[in-house]
Phi, psi and omega in degrees: 000125180261119180262127179247137174242134173238150180230160176170174179276316178053052184293297177239110186296134181218173183303332177296320176297315182299314180300314179302313182290324176298316180292321178297318180299326180295343182281348183197197183264331184227132178244118175247131182249129174261116181269128184297138173288146182305318181296337183268355179277107183237345185271359179201173179302152180302148179298153176275320184276133179301148186300323180296323179288321179298317180292326179293317179294314180299320181296337181274353182286141186307314183288346189268125176275328180200144175232140179224160173277145176291173178276140182289334186252331185221107183295341180275345184303309180294328177296317180296326179284322183279331181049060182288155173280327184221139168248125179262129177249140176286164183301333185248012180282141188270060176231145173267119185304313183295317179295322179294315177299319179299315179296321179294320178297320177301330181268007176089011179252138177255057184270134178272137178253124183240126176273127177263113183270347178302138187217136178277131179256106175206163185299324183239049176266044180200131177300321180298317179294323178295314180298315179299319178298316179299314180299314180298316181294316181297317178301314184288337183248010185305312180297320179299315179294317179300316179296317180301309182290322179297317182294341179255011178068026183258001178236000000 
C-alpha cells in the first residue's frame, strides 16, 4: 500500500485544488491531506474559512481518503506520524523538493517528494482570484445591495 500525503491551505475550494488532489491520488493507494493551521500560513494572507471547516470540506472530496489538521508547532509532526511513501506538492507550493527530502531523511524517513505540475486553467482557479472577484463585485454593487436590503427593512 502506497501512502501519499498532500498539504495545503485549501481556503476556498476551487477546480485547481480538485485537480491537484486527483493527481496526488494517482501516485498511490491512499491519499491523506494535511490542512494547514491558520497560524502556520505565512506565505500569503491568513485564510478566510476557519481551519475546522476547511478540513471538513477537504475530507469530503472524492480523491481524499482522510484529511487532518497540521500541527501548530511542528509541520513535520504529522508527517512523522503518518510515515508517507510520497509527499505530493502542488505546482505553486513554496517548498524545495530536495531540501524537503533531505530533512525527512534526517528524521529517518525515506519519503519521496513529488511536484505535481498539472494545473487547472480557469478564471477562478485560485482562492485569491475568487476573493478579489467577490471584493470587486461587492464594491461595484454596494449601492444596489444597500437599496435592496433597505427596501426590505433589513438595513
